[in-house]
GROMACS .gro file of N, CA and C in nm:
model
  417
    1MET      N    1   2.938  23.767  17.678
    1MET     CA    2   3.082  23.773  17.670
    1MET      C    3   3.122  23.913  17.622
    2LEU      N    4   3.212  23.976  17.696
    2LEU     CA    5   3.261  24.109  17.663
    2LEU      C    6   3.402  24.097  17.607
    3VAL      N    7   3.424  24.158  17.490
    3VAL     CA    8   3.551  24.143  17.418
    3VAL      C    9   3.604  24.280  17.377
    4LEU      N   10   3.733  24.298  17.397
    4LEU     CA   11   3.806  24.417  17.351
    4LEU      C   12   3.888  24.377  17.230
    5LEU      N   13   3.867  24.443  17.117
    5LEU     CA   14   3.945  24.417  16.997
    5LEU      C   15   4.045  24.529  16.976
    6ASP      N   16   4.171  24.492  16.957
    6ASP     CA   17   4.274  24.591  16.925
    6ASP      C   18   4.238  24.653  16.790
    7SER      N   19   4.277  24.776  16.770
    7SER     CA   20   4.245  24.847  16.645
    7SER      C   21   4.297  24.773  16.523
    8ASN      N   22   4.410  24.703  16.537
    8ASN     CA   23   4.462  24.630  16.422
    8ASN      C   24   4.368  24.519  16.376
    9ILE      N   25   4.284  24.469  16.465
    9ILE     CA   26   4.184  24.369  16.424
    9ILE      C   27   4.082  24.433  16.331
   10PHE      N   28   4.040  24.553  16.363
   10PHE     CA   29   3.944  24.622  16.276
   10PHE      C   30   4.004  24.652  16.139
   11PHE      N   31   4.129  24.701  16.138
   11PHE     CA   32   4.193  24.730  16.010
   11PHE      C   33   4.213  24.604  15.928
   12SER      N   34   4.255  24.497  15.993
   12SER     CA   35   4.271  24.369  15.922
   12SER      C   36   4.139  24.321  15.865
   13ALA      N   37   4.033  24.339  15.940
   13ALA     CA   38   3.900  24.299  15.893
   13ALA      C   39   3.860  24.378  15.769
   14LEU      N   40   3.892  24.507  15.766
   14LEU     CA   41   3.859  24.589  15.649
   14LEU      C   42   3.944  24.550  15.528
   15LEU      N   43   4.064  24.503  15.553
   15LEU     CA   44   4.156  24.471  15.444
   15LEU      C   45   4.133  24.334  15.382
   16LYS      N   46   4.085  24.238  15.461
   16LYS     CA   47   4.074  24.102  15.408
   16LYS      C   48   3.946  24.033  15.455
   17ALA      N   49   3.847  24.034  15.369
   17ALA     CA   50   3.721  23.965  15.398
   17ALA      C   51   3.748  23.816  15.418
   18GLY      N   52   3.678  23.756  15.513
   18GLY     CA   53   3.691  23.613  15.537
   18GLY      C   54   3.806  23.575  15.628
   19SER      N   55   3.892  23.669  15.662
   19SER     CA   56   4.003  23.642  15.753
   19SER      C   57   3.950  23.626  15.895
   20PRO      N   58   4.029  23.567  15.986
   20PRO     CA   59   3.983  23.559  16.125
   20PRO      C   60   3.938  23.695  16.181
   21PRO      N   61   4.015  23.805  16.160
   21PRO     CA   62   3.964  23.933  16.210
   21PRO      C   63   3.830  23.973  16.149
   22ALA      N   64   3.812  23.950  16.020
   22ALA     CA   65   3.685  23.984  15.954
   22ALA      C   66   3.571  23.901  16.011
   23ARG      N   67   3.596  23.774  16.036
   23ARG     CA   68   3.491  23.688  16.093
   23ARG      C   69   3.455  23.732  16.235
   24ILE      N   70   3.556  23.775  16.311
   24ILE     CA   71   3.531  23.822  16.447
   24ILE      C   72   3.446  23.949  16.444
   25VAL      N   73   3.483  24.045  16.360
   25VAL     CA   74   3.406  24.170  16.351
   25VAL      C   75   3.264  24.142  16.302
   26ASP      N   76   3.251  24.054  16.203
   26ASP     CA   77   3.117  24.018  16.154
   26ASP      C   78   3.032  23.956  16.265
   27LEU      N   79   3.094  23.870  16.344
   27LEU     CA   80   3.019  23.806  16.453
   27LEU      C   81   2.974  23.911  16.555
   28TRP      N   82   3.059  24.008  16.587
   28TRP     CA   83   3.018  24.115  16.676
   28TRP      C   84   2.900  24.192  16.617
   29LEU      N   85   2.911  24.228  16.489
   29LEU     CA   86   2.803  24.304  16.425
   29LEU      C   87   2.672  24.226  16.423
   30ASP      N   88   2.682  24.093  16.421
   30ASP     CA   89   2.563  24.008  16.423
   30ASP      C   90   2.515  23.977  16.564
   31GLY      N   91   2.578  24.038  16.665
   31GLY     CA   92   2.533  24.021  16.803
   31GLY      C   93   2.592  23.901  16.874
   32GLY      N   94   2.700  23.844  16.822
   32GLY     CA   95   2.760  23.725  16.882
   32GLY      C   96   2.833  23.749  17.013
   33PHE      N   97   2.872  23.872  17.039
   33PHE     CA   98   2.933  23.909  17.166
   33PHE      C   99   2.923  24.060  17.181
   34HIS      N  100   2.948  24.107  17.303
   34HIS     CA  101   2.948  24.250  17.331
   34HIS      C  102   3.090  24.302  17.313
   35LEU      N  103   3.101  24.415  17.246
   35LEU     CA  104   3.231  24.475  17.219
   35LEU      C  105   3.255  24.589  17.317
   36LEU      N  106   3.377  24.593  17.371
   36LEU     CA  107   3.422  24.702  17.456
   36LEU      C  108   3.514  24.791  17.375
   37THR      N  109   3.494  24.919  17.383
   37THR     CA  110   3.584  25.015  17.321
   37THR      C  111   3.589  25.140  17.408
   38GLY      N  112   3.662  25.237  17.363
   38GLY     CA  113   3.671  25.363  17.435
   38GLY      C  114   3.701  25.476  17.339
   39GLY      N  115   3.687  25.595  17.387
   39GLY     CA  116   3.713  25.712  17.303
   39GLY      C  117   3.852  25.713  17.245
   40ALA      N  118   3.951  25.667  17.323
   40ALA     CA  119   4.089  25.665  17.273
   40ALA      C  120   4.102  25.573  17.153
   41GLN      N  121   4.033  25.460  17.156
   41GLN     CA  122   4.041  25.368  17.044
   41GLN      C  123   3.969  25.424  16.921
   42ILE      N  124   3.855  25.482  16.940
   42ILE     CA  125   3.781  25.540  16.827
   42ILE      C  126   3.865  25.651  16.763
   43ASP      N  127   3.928  25.733  16.846
   43ASP     CA  128   4.016  25.838  16.794
   43ASP      C  129   4.135  25.778  16.721
   44GLU      N  130   4.192  25.671  16.777
   44GLU     CA  131   4.306  25.605  16.713
   44GLU      C  132   4.269  25.553  16.573
   45ILE      N  133   4.152  25.494  16.560
   45ILE     CA  134   4.109  25.441  16.431
   45ILE      C  135   4.087  25.554  16.332
   46ARG      N  136   4.023  25.659  16.376
   46ARG     CA  137   4.003  25.776  16.288
   46ARG      C  138   4.137  25.832  16.239
   47THR      N  139   4.228  25.852  16.333
   47THR     CA  140   4.358  25.911  16.300
   47THR      C  141   4.439  25.819  16.209
   48ALA      N  142   4.449  25.693  16.245
   48ALA     CA  143   4.528  25.599  16.165
   48ALA      C  144   4.473  25.583  16.025
   49SER      N  145   4.341  25.587  16.011
   49SER     CA  146   4.280  25.569  15.878
   49SER      C  147   4.312  25.685  15.785
   50ARG      N  148   4.355  25.796  15.842
   50ARG     CA  149   4.391  25.913  15.760
   50ARG      C  150   4.538  25.911  15.718
   51ASN      N  151   4.615  25.818  15.774
   51ASN     CA  152   4.756  25.806  15.734
   51ASN      C  153   4.763  25.764  15.588
   52LEU      N  154   4.866  25.809  15.521
   52LEU     CA  155   4.883  25.780  15.379
   52LEU      C  156   4.879  25.630  15.351
   53LYS      N  157   4.943  25.551  15.436
   53LYS     CA  158   4.947  25.406  15.419
   53LYS      C  159   4.806  25.348  15.407
   54PHE      N  160   4.717  25.388  15.497
   54PHE     CA  161   4.581  25.334  15.496
   54PHE      C  162   4.493  25.400  15.391
   55ARG      N  163   4.515  25.527  15.365
   55ARG     CA  164   4.433  25.595  15.263
   55ARG      C  165   4.448  25.530  15.127
   56LYS      N  166   4.564  25.471  15.102
   56LYS     CA  167   4.588  25.405  14.973
   56LYS      C  168   4.514  25.273  14.961
   57ILE      N  169   4.482  25.210  15.074
   57ILE     CA  170   4.425  25.075  15.067
   57ILE      C  171   4.286  25.061  15.128
   58LEU      N  172   4.241  25.161  15.202
   58LEU     CA  173   4.108  25.154  15.263
   58LEU      C  174   4.015  25.257  15.201
   59HIS      N  175   3.892  25.217  15.184
   59HIS     CA  176   3.791  25.310  15.133
   59HIS      C  177   3.738  25.391  15.252
   60PRO      N  178   3.737  25.524  15.243
   60PRO     CA  179   3.691  25.607  15.355
   60PRO      C  180   3.551  25.572  15.404
   61HIS      N  181   3.465  25.531  15.311
   61HIS     CA  182   3.328  25.493  15.350
   61HIS      C  183   3.330  25.374  15.446
   62ASP      N  184   3.416  25.274  15.418
   62ASP     CA  185   3.423  25.155  15.504
   62ASP      C  186   3.472  25.192  15.643
   63VAL      N  187   3.569  25.281  15.651
   63VAL     CA  188   3.619  25.326  15.782
   63VAL      C  189   3.509  25.403  15.855
   64GLY      N  190   3.436  25.487  15.783
   64GLY     CA  191   3.327  25.562  15.844
   64GLY      C  192   3.219  25.471  15.900
   65VAL      N  193   3.184  25.368  15.826
   65VAL     CA  194   3.084  25.271  15.875
   65VAL      C  195   3.136  25.202  16.001
   66LEU      N  196   3.264  25.165  16.000
   66LEU     CA  197   3.323  25.101  16.118
   66LEU      C  198   3.315  25.193  16.239
   67VAL      N  199   3.357  25.317  16.223
   67VAL     CA  200   3.354  25.411  16.335
   67VAL      C  201   3.211  25.431  16.384
   68ASN      N  202   3.116  25.444  16.295
   68ASN     CA  203   2.976  25.457  16.337
   68ASN      C  204   2.930  25.334  16.413
   69ASN      N  205   2.971  25.215  16.369
   69ASN     CA  206   2.934  25.093  16.439
   69ASN      C  207   2.997  25.085  16.578
   70LEU      N  208   3.117  25.139  16.591
   70LEU     CA  209   3.183  25.136  16.722
   70LEU      C  210   3.103  25.212  16.828
   71HIS      N  211   3.027  25.308  16.786
   71HIS     CA  212   2.945  25.383  16.882
   71HIS      C  213   2.829  25.297  16.936
   72ARG      N  214   2.802  25.181  16.871
   72ARG     CA  215   2.701  25.088  16.921
   72ARG      C  216   2.759  24.994  17.027
   73ALA      N  217   2.891  24.993  17.040
   73ALA     CA  218   2.958  24.906  17.137
   73ALA      C  219   2.943  24.962  17.277
   74GLU      N  220   2.997  24.890  17.374
   74GLU     CA  221   3.002  24.939  17.511
   74GLU      C  222   3.124  25.030  17.520
   75VAL      N  223   3.100  25.160  17.516
   75VAL     CA  224   3.207  25.259  17.515
   75VAL      C  225   3.239  25.298  17.660
   76TRP      N  226   3.367  25.282  17.698
   76TRP     CA  227   3.408  25.320  17.833
   76TRP      C  228   3.376  25.467  17.853
   77PRO      N  229   3.311  25.501  17.962
   77PRO     CA  230   3.251  25.635  17.976
   77PRO      C  231   3.345  25.751  18.007
   78GLY      N  232   3.468  25.727  18.036
   78GLY     CA  233   3.551  25.842  18.072
   78GLY      C  234   3.698  25.813  18.059
   79PRO      N  235   3.777  25.899  18.121
   79PRO     CA  236   3.922  25.879  18.115
   79PRO      C  237   3.963  25.752  18.190
   80LEU      N  238   4.073  25.697  18.147
   80LEU     CA  239   4.126  25.576  18.210
   80LEU      C  240   4.244  25.612  18.299
   81PRO      N  241   4.256  25.542  18.410
   81PRO     CA  242   4.379  25.561  18.488
   81PRO      C  243   4.497  25.507  18.407
   82ARG      N  244   4.604  25.581  18.403
   82ARG     CA  245   4.721  25.539  18.324
   82ARG      C  246   4.817  25.463  18.416
   83LYS      N  247   4.803  25.330  18.413
   83LYS     CA  248   4.881  25.246  18.502
   83LYS      C  249   4.981  25.158  18.427
   84HIS      N  250   4.954  25.130  18.301
   84HIS     CA  251   5.031  25.028  18.229
   84HIS      C  252   5.113  25.087  18.116
   85GLN      N  253   5.219  25.016  18.084
   85GLN     CA  254   5.304  25.054  17.972
   85GLN      C  255   5.326  24.932  17.884
   86ALA      N  256   5.274  24.937  17.762
   86ALA     CA  257   5.294  24.828  17.666
   86ALA      C  258   5.427  24.850  17.595
   87ALA      N  259   5.480  24.744  17.535
   87ALA     CA  260   5.603  24.758  17.456
   87ALA      C  261   5.584  24.862  17.346
   88ASP      N  262   5.465  24.868  17.289
   88ASP     CA  263   5.428  24.974  17.196
   88ASP      C  264   5.345  25.074  17.276
   89PRO      N  265   5.403  25.190  17.310
   89PRO     CA  266   5.332  25.286  17.397
   89PRO      C  267   5.193  25.324  17.346
   90ALA      N  268   5.171  25.317  17.216
   90ALA     CA  269   5.039  25.351  17.161
   90ALA      C  270   4.932  25.253  17.205
   91ASP      N  271   4.972  25.135  17.252
   91ASP     CA  272   4.876  25.035  17.297
   91ASP      C  273   4.859  25.028  17.448
   92SER      N  274   4.925  25.116  17.520
   92SER     CA  275   4.915  25.115  17.667
   92SER      C  276   4.771  25.136  17.714
   93TYR      N  277   4.695  25.218  17.641
   93TYR     CA  278   4.556  25.243  17.681
   93TYR      C  279   4.474  25.115  17.679
   94LEU      N  280   4.511  25.019  17.594
   94LEU     CA  281   4.438  24.892  17.591
   94LEU      C  282   4.454  24.816  17.723
   95LEU      N  283   4.575  24.817  17.776
   95LEU     CA  284   4.597  24.753  17.906
   95LEU      C  285   4.519  24.824  18.016
   96ASP      N  286   4.519  24.956  18.012
   96ASP     CA  287   4.441  25.032  18.111
   96ASP      C  288   4.292  25.002  18.099
   97LEU      N  289   4.244  24.990  17.975
   97LEU     CA  290   4.102  24.959  17.954
   97LEU      C  291   4.069  24.818  18.001
   98MET      N  292   4.161  24.723  17.978
   98MET     CA  293   4.139  24.586  18.026
   98MET      C  294   4.127  24.584  18.178
   99GLU      N  295   4.216  24.656  18.246
   99GLU     CA  296   4.211  24.655  18.392
   99GLU      C  297   4.084  24.723  18.444
  100ALA      N  298   4.045  24.832  18.381
  100ALA     CA  299   3.928  24.906  18.428
  100ALA      C  300   3.797  24.832  18.401
  101ALA      N  301   3.782  24.776  18.283
  101ALA     CA  302   3.653  24.718  18.243
  101ALA      C  303   3.646  24.567  18.260
  102GLN      N  304   3.761  24.500  18.271
  102GLN     CA  305   3.766  24.356  18.290
  102GLN      C  306   3.686  24.276  18.186
  103PRO      N  307   3.712  24.298  18.055
  103PRO     CA  308   3.643  24.215  17.956
  103PRO      C  309   3.689  24.070  17.969
  104ASP      N  310   3.611  23.979  17.912
  104ASP     CA  311   3.649  23.838  17.915
  104ASP      C  312   3.774  23.812  17.831
  105TYR      N  313   3.779  23.879  17.715
  105TYR     CA  314   3.889  23.858  17.621
  105TYR      C  315   3.934  23.990  17.561
  106ALA      N  316   4.062  23.995  17.526
  106ALA     CA  317   4.117  24.100  17.442
  106ALA      C  318   4.183  24.029  17.325
  107VAL      N  319   4.161  24.081  17.205
  107VAL     CA  320   4.211  24.015  17.084
  107VAL      C  321   4.300  24.113  17.010
  108THR      N  322   4.421  24.067  16.975
  108THR     CA  323   4.517  24.152  16.905
  108THR      C  324   4.593  24.071  16.801
  109GLY      N  325   4.641  24.140  16.702
  109GLY     CA  326   4.728  24.079  16.602
  109GLY      C  327   4.864  24.145  16.603
  110ASP      N  328   4.885  24.237  16.694
  110ASP     CA  329   5.008  24.317  16.698
  110ASP      C  330   5.113  24.248  16.783
  111LYS      N  331   5.211  24.190  16.717
  111LYS     CA  332   5.317  24.120  16.790
  111LYS      C  333   5.417  24.218  16.854
  112ARG      N  334   5.426  24.341  16.803
  112ARG     CA  335   5.520  24.440  16.859
  112ARG      C  336   5.473  24.495  16.993
  113SER      N  337   5.344  24.498  17.015
  113SER     CA  338   5.291  24.563  17.135
  113SER      C  339   5.323  24.488  17.263
  114GLY      N  340   5.353  24.359  17.253
  114GLY     CA  341   5.380  24.278  17.371
  114GLY      C  342   5.254  24.228  17.441
  115LEU      N  343   5.138  24.261  17.388
  115LEU     CA  344   5.013  24.220  17.454
  115LEU      C  345   4.997  24.069  17.456
  116LEU      N  346   5.032  24.002  17.346
  116LEU     CA  347   5.015  23.857  17.340
  116LEU      C  348   5.104  23.785  17.441
  117GLU      N  349   5.221  23.842  17.469
  117GLU     CA  350   5.311  23.781  17.565
  117GLU      C  351   5.259  23.792  17.708
  118ILE      N  352   5.177  23.891  17.734
  118ILE     CA  353   5.119  23.908  17.868
  118ILE      C  354   5.022  23.794  17.898
  119GLU      N  355   4.948  23.751  17.796
  119GLU     CA  356   4.852  23.640  17.802
  119GLU      C  357   4.728  23.667  17.885
  120LYS      N  358   4.742  23.735  17.998
  120LYS     CA  359   4.626  23.758  18.085
  120LYS      C  360   4.652  23.881  18.170
  121LEU      N  361   4.549  23.964  18.185
  121LEU     CA  362   4.556  24.078  18.276
  121LEU      C  363   4.428  24.077  18.357
  122GLY      N  364   4.441  24.054  18.487
  122GLY     CA  365   4.322  24.037  18.569
  122GLY      C  366   4.247  23.914  18.519
  123ARG      N  367   4.121  23.931  18.488
  123ARG     CA  368   4.041  23.819  18.436
  123ARG      C  369   4.040  23.813  18.284
  124THR      N  370   4.106  23.909  18.217
  124THR     CA  371   4.103  23.919  18.072
  124THR      C  372   4.210  23.832  18.008
  125LYS      N  373   4.167  23.738  17.925
  125LYS     CA  374   4.260  23.655  17.849
  125LYS      C  375   4.292  23.729  17.719
  126ILE      N  376   4.421  23.736  17.686
  126ILE     CA  377   4.465  23.807  17.566
  126ILE      C  378   4.505  23.704  17.462
  127LEU      N  379   4.436  23.708  17.347
  127LEU     CA  380   4.454  23.608  17.243
  127LEU      C  381   4.476  23.672  17.106
  128SER      N  382   4.536  23.596  17.017
  128SER     CA  383   4.543  23.637  16.877
  128SER      C  384   4.405  23.616  16.814
  129ALA      N  385   4.384  23.675  16.697
  129ALA     CA  386   4.256  23.659  16.628
  129ALA      C  387   4.231  23.512  16.593
  130THR      N  388   4.335  23.443  16.550
  130THR     CA  389   4.319  23.301  16.515
  130THR      C  390   4.285  23.219  16.637
  131ALA      N  391   4.355  23.239  16.747
  131ALA     CA  392   4.326  23.162  16.869
  131ALA      C  393   4.185  23.192  16.920
  132PHE      N  394   4.145  23.318  16.918
  132PHE     CA  395   4.011  23.355  16.962
  132PHE      C  396   3.906  23.290  16.873
  133SER      N  397   3.929  23.292  16.743
  133SER     CA  398   3.834  23.232  16.649
  133SER      C  399   3.821  23.082  16.669
  134LEU      N  400   3.934  23.014  16.686
  134LEU     CA  401   3.933  22.868  16.697
  134LEU      C  402   3.889  22.818  16.833
  135HIS      N  403   3.943  22.878  16.938
  135HIS     CA  404   3.923  22.822  17.071
  135HIS      C  405   3.806  22.881  17.147
  136VAL      N  406   3.764  23.000  17.111
  136VAL     CA  407   3.653  23.062  17.184
  136VAL      C  408   3.526  23.061  17.099
  137LEU      N  409   3.538  23.105  16.976
  137LEU     CA  410   3.420  23.118  16.891
  137LEU      C  411   3.393  22.994  16.807
  138HIS      N  412   3.491  22.907  16.794
  138HIS     CA  413   3.478  22.785  16.712
  138HIS      C  414   3.440  22.816  16.569
  139LEU      N  415   3.503  22.921  16.512
  139LEU     CA  416   3.475  22.960  16.374
  139LEU      C  417   3.561  22.882  16.278
   0.00000   0.00000   0.00000
């Protein structure tokens, strides 16, 4: 199973151990599914983690470990065709990555982006962390 996690899932996992996002990330790290990511997402996580808001609540070491682990994922090898526009323009690359790589699932917690309302793009089902945990992973 190939899964794309929105960056907010990673940040939520770092902020709250035991939460659905944390359980999802832990399951990936334990080999429970294959993770899809791309250079744009890795850059987004690096950049966002340096924002004052996150610097106050996240330990830089934890973010560094996360970024290093992301390099173990299936990283999309190049630029993406820019075809989609999300309600939150910063998340448009996720739609492009879904179309290009066709993961089984995309998981997001961002209600502003409009991704959850799309529900499906191609073969990719778009779910919240709670729905993915309960209905797919049975956590």
